[in-house]
mmCIF file of C-alpha atoms and ligand atoms in Angstrom:
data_model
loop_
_atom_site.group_PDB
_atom_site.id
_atom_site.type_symbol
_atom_site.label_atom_id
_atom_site.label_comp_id
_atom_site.label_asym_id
_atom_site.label_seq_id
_atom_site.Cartn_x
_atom_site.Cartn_y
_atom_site.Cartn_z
ATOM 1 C CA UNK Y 843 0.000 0.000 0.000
ATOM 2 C CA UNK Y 844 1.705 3.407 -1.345
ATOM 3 C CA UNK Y 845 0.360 6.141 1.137
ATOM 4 C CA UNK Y 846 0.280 10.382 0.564
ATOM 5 C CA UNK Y 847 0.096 12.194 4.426
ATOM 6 C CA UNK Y 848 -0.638 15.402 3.436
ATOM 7 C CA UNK Y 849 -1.924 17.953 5.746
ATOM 8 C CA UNK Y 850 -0.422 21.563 6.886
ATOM 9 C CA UNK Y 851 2.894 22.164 9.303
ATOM 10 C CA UNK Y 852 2.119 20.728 12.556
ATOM 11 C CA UNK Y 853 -1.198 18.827 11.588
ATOM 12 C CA UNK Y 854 0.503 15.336 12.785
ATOM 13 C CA UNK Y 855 2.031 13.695 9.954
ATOM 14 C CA UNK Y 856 5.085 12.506 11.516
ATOM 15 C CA UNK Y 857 3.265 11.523 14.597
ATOM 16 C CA UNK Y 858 0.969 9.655 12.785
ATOM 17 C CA UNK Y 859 3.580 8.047 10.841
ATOM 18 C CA UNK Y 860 5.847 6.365 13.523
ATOM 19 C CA UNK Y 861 2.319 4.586 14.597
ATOM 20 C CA UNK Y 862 1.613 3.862 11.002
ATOM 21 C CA UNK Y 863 4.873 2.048 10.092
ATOM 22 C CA UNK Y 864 4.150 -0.078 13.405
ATOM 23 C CA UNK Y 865 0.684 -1.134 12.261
ATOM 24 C CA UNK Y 866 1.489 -1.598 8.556
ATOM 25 C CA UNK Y 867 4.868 -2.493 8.335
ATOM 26 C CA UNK Y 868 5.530 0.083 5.603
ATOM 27 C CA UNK Y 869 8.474 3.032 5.843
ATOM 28 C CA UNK Y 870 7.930 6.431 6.381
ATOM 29 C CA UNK Y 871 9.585 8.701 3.758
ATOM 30 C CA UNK Y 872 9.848 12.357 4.844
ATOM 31 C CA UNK Y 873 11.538 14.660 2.466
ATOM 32 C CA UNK Y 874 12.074 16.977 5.448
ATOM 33 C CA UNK Y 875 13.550 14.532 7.458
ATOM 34 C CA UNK Y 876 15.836 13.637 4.350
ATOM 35 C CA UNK Y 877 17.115 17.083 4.198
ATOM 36 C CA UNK Y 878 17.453 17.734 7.948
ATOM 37 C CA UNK Y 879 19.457 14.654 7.925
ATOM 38 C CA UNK Y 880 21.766 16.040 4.870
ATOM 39 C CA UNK Y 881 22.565 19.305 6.215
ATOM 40 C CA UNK Y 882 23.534 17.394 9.520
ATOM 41 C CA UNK Y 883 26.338 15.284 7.125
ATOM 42 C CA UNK Y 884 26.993 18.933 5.715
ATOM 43 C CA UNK Y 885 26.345 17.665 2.355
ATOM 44 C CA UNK Y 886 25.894 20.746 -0.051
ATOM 45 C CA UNK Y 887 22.536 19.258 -0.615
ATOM 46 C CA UNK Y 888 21.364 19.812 2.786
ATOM 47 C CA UNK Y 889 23.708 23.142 3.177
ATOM 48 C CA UNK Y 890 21.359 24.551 0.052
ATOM 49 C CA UNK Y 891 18.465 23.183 1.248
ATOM 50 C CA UNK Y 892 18.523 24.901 4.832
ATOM 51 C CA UNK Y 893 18.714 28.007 3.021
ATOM 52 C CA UNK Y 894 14.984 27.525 2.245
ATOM 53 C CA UNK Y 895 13.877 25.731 5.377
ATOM 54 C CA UNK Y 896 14.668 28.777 7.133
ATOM 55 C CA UNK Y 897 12.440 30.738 5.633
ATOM 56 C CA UNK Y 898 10.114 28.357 5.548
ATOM 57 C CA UNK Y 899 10.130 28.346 1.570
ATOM 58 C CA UNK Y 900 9.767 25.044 -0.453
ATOM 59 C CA UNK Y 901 13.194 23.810 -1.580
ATOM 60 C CA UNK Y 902 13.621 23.925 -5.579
ATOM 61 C CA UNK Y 903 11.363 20.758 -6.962
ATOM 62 C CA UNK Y 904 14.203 19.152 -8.733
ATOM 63 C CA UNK Y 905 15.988 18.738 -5.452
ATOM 64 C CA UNK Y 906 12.991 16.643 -3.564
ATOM 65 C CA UNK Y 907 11.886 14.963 -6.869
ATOM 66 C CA UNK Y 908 15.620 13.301 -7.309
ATOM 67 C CA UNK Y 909 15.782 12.256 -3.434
ATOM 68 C CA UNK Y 910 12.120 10.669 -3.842
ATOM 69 C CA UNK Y 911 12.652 8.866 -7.136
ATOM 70 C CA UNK Y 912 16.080 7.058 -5.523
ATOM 71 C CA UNK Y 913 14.148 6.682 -1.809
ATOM 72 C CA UNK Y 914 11.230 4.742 -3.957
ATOM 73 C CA UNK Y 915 13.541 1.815 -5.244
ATOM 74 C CA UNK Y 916 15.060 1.024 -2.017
ATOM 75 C CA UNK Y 917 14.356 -3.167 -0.870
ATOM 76 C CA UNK Y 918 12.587 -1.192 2.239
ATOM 77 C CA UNK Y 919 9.848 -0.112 0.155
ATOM 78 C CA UNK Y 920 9.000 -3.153 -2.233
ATOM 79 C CA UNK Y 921 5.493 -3.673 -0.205
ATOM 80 C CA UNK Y 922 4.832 -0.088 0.158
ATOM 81 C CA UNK Y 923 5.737 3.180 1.719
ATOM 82 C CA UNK Y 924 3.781 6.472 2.904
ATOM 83 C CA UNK Y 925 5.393 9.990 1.774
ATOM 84 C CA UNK Y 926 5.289 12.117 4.280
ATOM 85 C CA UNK Y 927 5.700 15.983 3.478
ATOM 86 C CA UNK Y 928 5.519 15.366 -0.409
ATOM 87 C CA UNK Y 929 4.678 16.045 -2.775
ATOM 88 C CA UNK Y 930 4.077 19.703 -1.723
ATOM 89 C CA UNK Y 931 2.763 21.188 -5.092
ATOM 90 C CA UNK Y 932 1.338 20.286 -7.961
ATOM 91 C CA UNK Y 933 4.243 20.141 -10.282
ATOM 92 C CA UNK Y 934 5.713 17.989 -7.482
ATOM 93 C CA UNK Y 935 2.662 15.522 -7.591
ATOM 94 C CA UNK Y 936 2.430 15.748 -11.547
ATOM 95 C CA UNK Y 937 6.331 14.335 -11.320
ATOM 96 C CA UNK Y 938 5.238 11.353 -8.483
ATOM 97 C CA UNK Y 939 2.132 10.252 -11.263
ATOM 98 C CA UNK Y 940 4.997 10.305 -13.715
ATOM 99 C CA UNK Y 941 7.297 8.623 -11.374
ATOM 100 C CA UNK Y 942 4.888 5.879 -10.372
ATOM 101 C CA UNK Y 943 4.008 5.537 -13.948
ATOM 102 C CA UNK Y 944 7.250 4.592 -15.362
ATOM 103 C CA UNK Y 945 7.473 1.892 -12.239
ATOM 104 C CA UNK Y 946 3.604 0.904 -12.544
ATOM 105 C CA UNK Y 947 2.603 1.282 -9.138
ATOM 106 C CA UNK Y 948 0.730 4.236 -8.337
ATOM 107 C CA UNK Y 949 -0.675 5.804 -4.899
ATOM 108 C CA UNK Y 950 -3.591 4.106 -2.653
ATOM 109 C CA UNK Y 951 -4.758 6.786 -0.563
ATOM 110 C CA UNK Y 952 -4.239 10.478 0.356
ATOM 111 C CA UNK Y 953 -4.850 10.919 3.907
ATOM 112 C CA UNK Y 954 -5.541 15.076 4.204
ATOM 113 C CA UNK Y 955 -5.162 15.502 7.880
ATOM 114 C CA UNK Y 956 -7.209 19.025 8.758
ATOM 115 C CA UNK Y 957 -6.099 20.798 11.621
ATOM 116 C CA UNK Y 958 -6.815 24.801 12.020
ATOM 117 C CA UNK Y 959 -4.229 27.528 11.800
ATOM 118 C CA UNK Y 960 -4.462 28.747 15.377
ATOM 119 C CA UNK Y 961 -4.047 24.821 17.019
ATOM 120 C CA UNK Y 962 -0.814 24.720 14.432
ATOM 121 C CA UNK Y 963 1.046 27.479 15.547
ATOM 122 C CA UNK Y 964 1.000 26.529 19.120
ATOM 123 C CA UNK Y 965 1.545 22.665 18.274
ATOM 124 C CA UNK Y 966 5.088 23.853 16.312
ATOM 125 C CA UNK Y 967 6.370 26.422 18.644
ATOM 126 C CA UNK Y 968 5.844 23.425 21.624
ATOM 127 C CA UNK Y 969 7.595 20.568 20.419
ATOM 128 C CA UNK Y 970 10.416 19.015 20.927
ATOM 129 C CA UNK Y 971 12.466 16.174 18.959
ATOM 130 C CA UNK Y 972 14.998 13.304 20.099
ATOM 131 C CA UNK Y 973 18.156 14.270 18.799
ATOM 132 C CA UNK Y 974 19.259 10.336 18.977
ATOM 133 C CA UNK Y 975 16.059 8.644 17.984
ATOM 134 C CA UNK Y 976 13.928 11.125 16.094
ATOM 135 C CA UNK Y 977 11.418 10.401 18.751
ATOM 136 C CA UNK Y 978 8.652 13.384 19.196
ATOM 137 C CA UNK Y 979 7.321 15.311 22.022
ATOM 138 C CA UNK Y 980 5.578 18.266 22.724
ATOM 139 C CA UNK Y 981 6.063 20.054 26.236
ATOM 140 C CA UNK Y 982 2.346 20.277 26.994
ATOM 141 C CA UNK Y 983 0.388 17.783 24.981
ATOM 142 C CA UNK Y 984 3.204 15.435 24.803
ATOM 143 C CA UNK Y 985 5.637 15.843 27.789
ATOM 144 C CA UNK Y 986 8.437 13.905 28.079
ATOM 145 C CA UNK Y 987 8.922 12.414 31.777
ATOM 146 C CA UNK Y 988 12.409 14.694 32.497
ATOM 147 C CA UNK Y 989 12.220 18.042 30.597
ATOM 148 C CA UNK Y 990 14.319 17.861 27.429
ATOM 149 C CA UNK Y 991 15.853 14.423 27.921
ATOM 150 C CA UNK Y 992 14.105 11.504 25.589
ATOM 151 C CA UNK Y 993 11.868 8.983 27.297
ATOM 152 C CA UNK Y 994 12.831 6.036 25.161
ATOM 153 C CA UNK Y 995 16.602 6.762 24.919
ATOM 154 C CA UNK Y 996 17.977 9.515 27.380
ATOM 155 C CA UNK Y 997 18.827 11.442 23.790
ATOM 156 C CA UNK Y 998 19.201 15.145 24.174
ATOM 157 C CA UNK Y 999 15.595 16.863 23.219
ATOM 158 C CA UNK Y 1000 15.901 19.904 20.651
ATOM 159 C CA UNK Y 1001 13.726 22.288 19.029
ATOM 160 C CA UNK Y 1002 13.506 22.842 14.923
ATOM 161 C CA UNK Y 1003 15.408 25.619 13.530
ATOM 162 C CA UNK Y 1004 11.602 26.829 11.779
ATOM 163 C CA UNK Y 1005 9.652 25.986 14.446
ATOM 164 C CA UNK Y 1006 10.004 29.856 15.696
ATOM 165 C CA UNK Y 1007 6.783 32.336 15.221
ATOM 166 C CA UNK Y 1008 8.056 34.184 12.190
ATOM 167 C CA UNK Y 1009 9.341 30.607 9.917
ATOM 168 C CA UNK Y 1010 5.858 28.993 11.336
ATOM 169 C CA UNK Y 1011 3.811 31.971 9.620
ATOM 170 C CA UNK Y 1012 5.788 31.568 6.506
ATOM 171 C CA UNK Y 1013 5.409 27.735 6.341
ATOM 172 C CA UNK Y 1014 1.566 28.023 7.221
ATOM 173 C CA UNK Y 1015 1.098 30.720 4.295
ATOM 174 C CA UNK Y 1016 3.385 28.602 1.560
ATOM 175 C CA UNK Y 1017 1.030 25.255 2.905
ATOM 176 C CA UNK Y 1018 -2.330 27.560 1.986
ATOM 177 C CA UNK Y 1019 -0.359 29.135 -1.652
ATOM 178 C CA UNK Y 1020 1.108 25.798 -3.153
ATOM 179 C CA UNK Y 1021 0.341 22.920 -1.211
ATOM 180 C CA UNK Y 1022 -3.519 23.215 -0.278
ATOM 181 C CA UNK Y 1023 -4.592 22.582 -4.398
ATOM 182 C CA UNK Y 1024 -3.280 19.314 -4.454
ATOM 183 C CA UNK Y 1025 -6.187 18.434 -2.069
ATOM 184 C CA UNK Y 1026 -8.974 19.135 -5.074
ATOM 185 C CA UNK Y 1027 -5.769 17.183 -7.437
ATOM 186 C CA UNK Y 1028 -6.157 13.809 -5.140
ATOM 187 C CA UNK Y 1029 -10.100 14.658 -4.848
ATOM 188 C CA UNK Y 1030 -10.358 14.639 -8.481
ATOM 189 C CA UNK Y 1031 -8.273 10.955 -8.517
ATOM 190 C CA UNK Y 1032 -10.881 10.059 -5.868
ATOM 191 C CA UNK Y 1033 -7.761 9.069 -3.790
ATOM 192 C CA UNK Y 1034 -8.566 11.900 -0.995
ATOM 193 C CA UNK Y 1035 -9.309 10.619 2.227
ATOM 194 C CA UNK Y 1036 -9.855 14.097 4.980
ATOM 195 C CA UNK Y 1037 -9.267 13.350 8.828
ATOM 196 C CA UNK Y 1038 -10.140 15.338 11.334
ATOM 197 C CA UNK Y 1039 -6.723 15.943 13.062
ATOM 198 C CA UNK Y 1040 -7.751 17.496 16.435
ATOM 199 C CA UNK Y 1041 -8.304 15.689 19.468
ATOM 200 C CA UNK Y 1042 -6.719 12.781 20.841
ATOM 201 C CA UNK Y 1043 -3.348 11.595 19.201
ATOM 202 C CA UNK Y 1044 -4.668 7.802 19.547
ATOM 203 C CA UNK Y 1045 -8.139 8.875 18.161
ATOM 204 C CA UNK Y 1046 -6.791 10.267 15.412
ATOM 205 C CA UNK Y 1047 -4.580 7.378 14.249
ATOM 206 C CA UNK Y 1048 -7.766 5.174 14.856
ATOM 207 C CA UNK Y 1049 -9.412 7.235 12.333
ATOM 208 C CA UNK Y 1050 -6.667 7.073 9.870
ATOM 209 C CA UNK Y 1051 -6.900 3.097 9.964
ATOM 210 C CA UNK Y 1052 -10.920 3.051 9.574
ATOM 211 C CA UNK Y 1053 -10.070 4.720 6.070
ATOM 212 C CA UNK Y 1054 -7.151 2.393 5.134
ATOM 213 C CA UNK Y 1055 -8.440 -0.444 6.155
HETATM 214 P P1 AP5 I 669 8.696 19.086 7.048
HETATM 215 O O1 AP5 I 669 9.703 18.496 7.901
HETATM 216 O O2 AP5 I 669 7.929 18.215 6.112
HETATM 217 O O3 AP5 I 669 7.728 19.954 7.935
HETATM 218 P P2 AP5 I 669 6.161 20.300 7.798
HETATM 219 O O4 AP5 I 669 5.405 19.792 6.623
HETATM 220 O O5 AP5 I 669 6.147 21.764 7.958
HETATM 221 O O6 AP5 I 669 5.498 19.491 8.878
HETATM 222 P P3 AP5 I 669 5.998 19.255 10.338
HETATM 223 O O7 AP5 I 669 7.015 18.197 10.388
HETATM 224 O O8 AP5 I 669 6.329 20.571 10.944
HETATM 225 O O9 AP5 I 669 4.609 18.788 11.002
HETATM 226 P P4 AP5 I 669 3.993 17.343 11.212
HETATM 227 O O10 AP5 I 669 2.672 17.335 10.489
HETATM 228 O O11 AP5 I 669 4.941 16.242 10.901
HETATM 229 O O12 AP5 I 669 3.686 17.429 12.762
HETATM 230 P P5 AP5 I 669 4.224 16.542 14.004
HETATM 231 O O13 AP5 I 669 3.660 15.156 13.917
HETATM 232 O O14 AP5 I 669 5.680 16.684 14.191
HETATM 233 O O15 AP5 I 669 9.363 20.218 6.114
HETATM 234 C C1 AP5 I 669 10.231 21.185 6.633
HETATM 235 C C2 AP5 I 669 10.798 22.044 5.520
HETATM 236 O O16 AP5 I 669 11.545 21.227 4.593
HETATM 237 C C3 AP5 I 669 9.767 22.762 4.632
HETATM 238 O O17 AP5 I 669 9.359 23.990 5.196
HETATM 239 C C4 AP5 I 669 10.556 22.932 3.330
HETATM 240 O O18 AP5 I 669 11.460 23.992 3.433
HETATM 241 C C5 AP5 I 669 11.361 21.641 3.259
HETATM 242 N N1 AP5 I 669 10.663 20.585 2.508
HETATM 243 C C6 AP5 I 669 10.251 19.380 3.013
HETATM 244 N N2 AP5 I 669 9.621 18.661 2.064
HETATM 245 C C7 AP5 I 669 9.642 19.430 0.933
HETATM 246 C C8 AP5 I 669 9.133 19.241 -0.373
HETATM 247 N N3 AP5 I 669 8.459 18.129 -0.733
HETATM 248 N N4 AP5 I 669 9.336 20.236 -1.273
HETATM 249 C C9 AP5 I 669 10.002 21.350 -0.955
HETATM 250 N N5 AP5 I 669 10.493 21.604 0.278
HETATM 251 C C10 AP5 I 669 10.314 20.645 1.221
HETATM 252 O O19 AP5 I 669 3.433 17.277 15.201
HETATM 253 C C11 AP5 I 669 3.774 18.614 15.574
HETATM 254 C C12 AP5 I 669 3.694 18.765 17.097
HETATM 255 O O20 AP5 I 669 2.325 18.625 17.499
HETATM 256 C C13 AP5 I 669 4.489 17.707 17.888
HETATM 257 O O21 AP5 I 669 5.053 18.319 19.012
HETATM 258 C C14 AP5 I 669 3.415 16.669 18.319
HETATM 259 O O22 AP5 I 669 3.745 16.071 19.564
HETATM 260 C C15 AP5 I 669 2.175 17.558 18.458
HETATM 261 N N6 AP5 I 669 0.941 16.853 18.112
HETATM 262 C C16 AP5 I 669 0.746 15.929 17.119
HETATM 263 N N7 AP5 I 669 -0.526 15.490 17.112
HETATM 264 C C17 AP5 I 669 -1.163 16.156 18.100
HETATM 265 C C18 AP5 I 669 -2.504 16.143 18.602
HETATM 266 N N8 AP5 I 669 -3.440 15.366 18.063
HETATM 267 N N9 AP5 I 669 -2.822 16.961 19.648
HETATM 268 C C19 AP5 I 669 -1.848 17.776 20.214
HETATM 269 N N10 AP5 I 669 -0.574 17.826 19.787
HETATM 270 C C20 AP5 I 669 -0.230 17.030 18.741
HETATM 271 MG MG1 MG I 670 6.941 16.170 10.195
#
């Protein structure tokens, strides 16, 4: 099962995710994560890309297209995978039809997970990530048991370079400008699947399996 989490900054993708790869057995691929993890090598990929993450711009197409398309053929992802964070426009999703259509698989659902603007901005500037093992946190919905050291591992906890006020705003007004249409481009596929993304983190995810199946 090939999987689209699309949904604004902060809405819950990558929480949802870490519970989805448990239940399904499928890998998460998050283009942020990719390029978080390449400007922590200091690769000039990631060194160009944090340019843009800073401002809370998209990174250039080309850039997220070519780490997809080599992410796709991995062993990992032979019974399926769930892109998390693209595509994030609609050239981006024209090039993942394309993409898919050259390997003949193609995408199962797109889980839209709907979240207002004034929940998001609090949800970003709270939390908190696992420097060791990615785990996530927020300090009032999702406190960790010691402040800022991981539950699971001890790992240091940090906070996001663009989760301050000013990159939040930016990344909330690119979601509404270029990523918001592809919700009428997977409607029109009938592939959209909306979830309400407030309330509890383990209702949501319940949700979320009701529509896979
Ligand atoms: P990316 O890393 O993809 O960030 P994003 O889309 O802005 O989304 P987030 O990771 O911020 O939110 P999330 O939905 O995963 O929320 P989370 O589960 O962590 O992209 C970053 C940047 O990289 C972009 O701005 C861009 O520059 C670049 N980029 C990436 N992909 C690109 C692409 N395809 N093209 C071009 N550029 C690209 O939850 C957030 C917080 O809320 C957590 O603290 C969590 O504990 C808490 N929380 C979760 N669920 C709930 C709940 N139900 N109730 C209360 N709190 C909750
Ligand atoms: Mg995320």
């Amino acid at each position: 099962m090939n999987i689209i989490l699309l949904g604004p900054p902060g809405a819950g993708k990558g929480t949802q995710a870490k519970r989805l790869i448990d239940a399904y057995g499928i890998p998460q691929i998050s283009t942020g994560d990719m390029l978080r993890a390449a400007l922590k090598e200091g690769t000039p990929l990631g060194l160009e890309a944090k340019k843009y993450m800073d401002q809370g711009a998209l990174v250039p197409d080309s850039v997220v297209i070519g780490l997809v398309k080599e992410r796709i053929l991995k062993n990992d992802c032979a019974k399926g995978y769930m892109l998390d964070g693209f595509p994030r426009n609609v050239s981006q999703a024209e090039a993942l039809d394309k993409m898919l259509g050259d390997l003949s698989q193609k995408i199962d659902h797109v889980v839209c997970v709907e979240v207002p603007n004034e929940e998001l901005i609090g949800r970003l500037t709270g939390r908190r990530t696992c420097r060791s093992c990615g785990a996530g946190y927020h300090v009032m919905f999702d406190p960790p048991k010691k402040e800022g050291v991981c539950d699971k591992c001890n790992g240091e906890l940090y906070q996001r370079d663009d989760d301050n006020v000013a990159t939040v705003t930016s990344r909330l007004r690119v979601y509404d400008e270029q990523t918001k249409p592809l919700i009428a481009y997977y409607e029109k596929q009938g592939k959209l699947r909306r979830i309400d993304g407030v309330g509890d983190m383990a209702d949501i995810f319940a949700r979320i399996k009701a529509v896979l199946g």
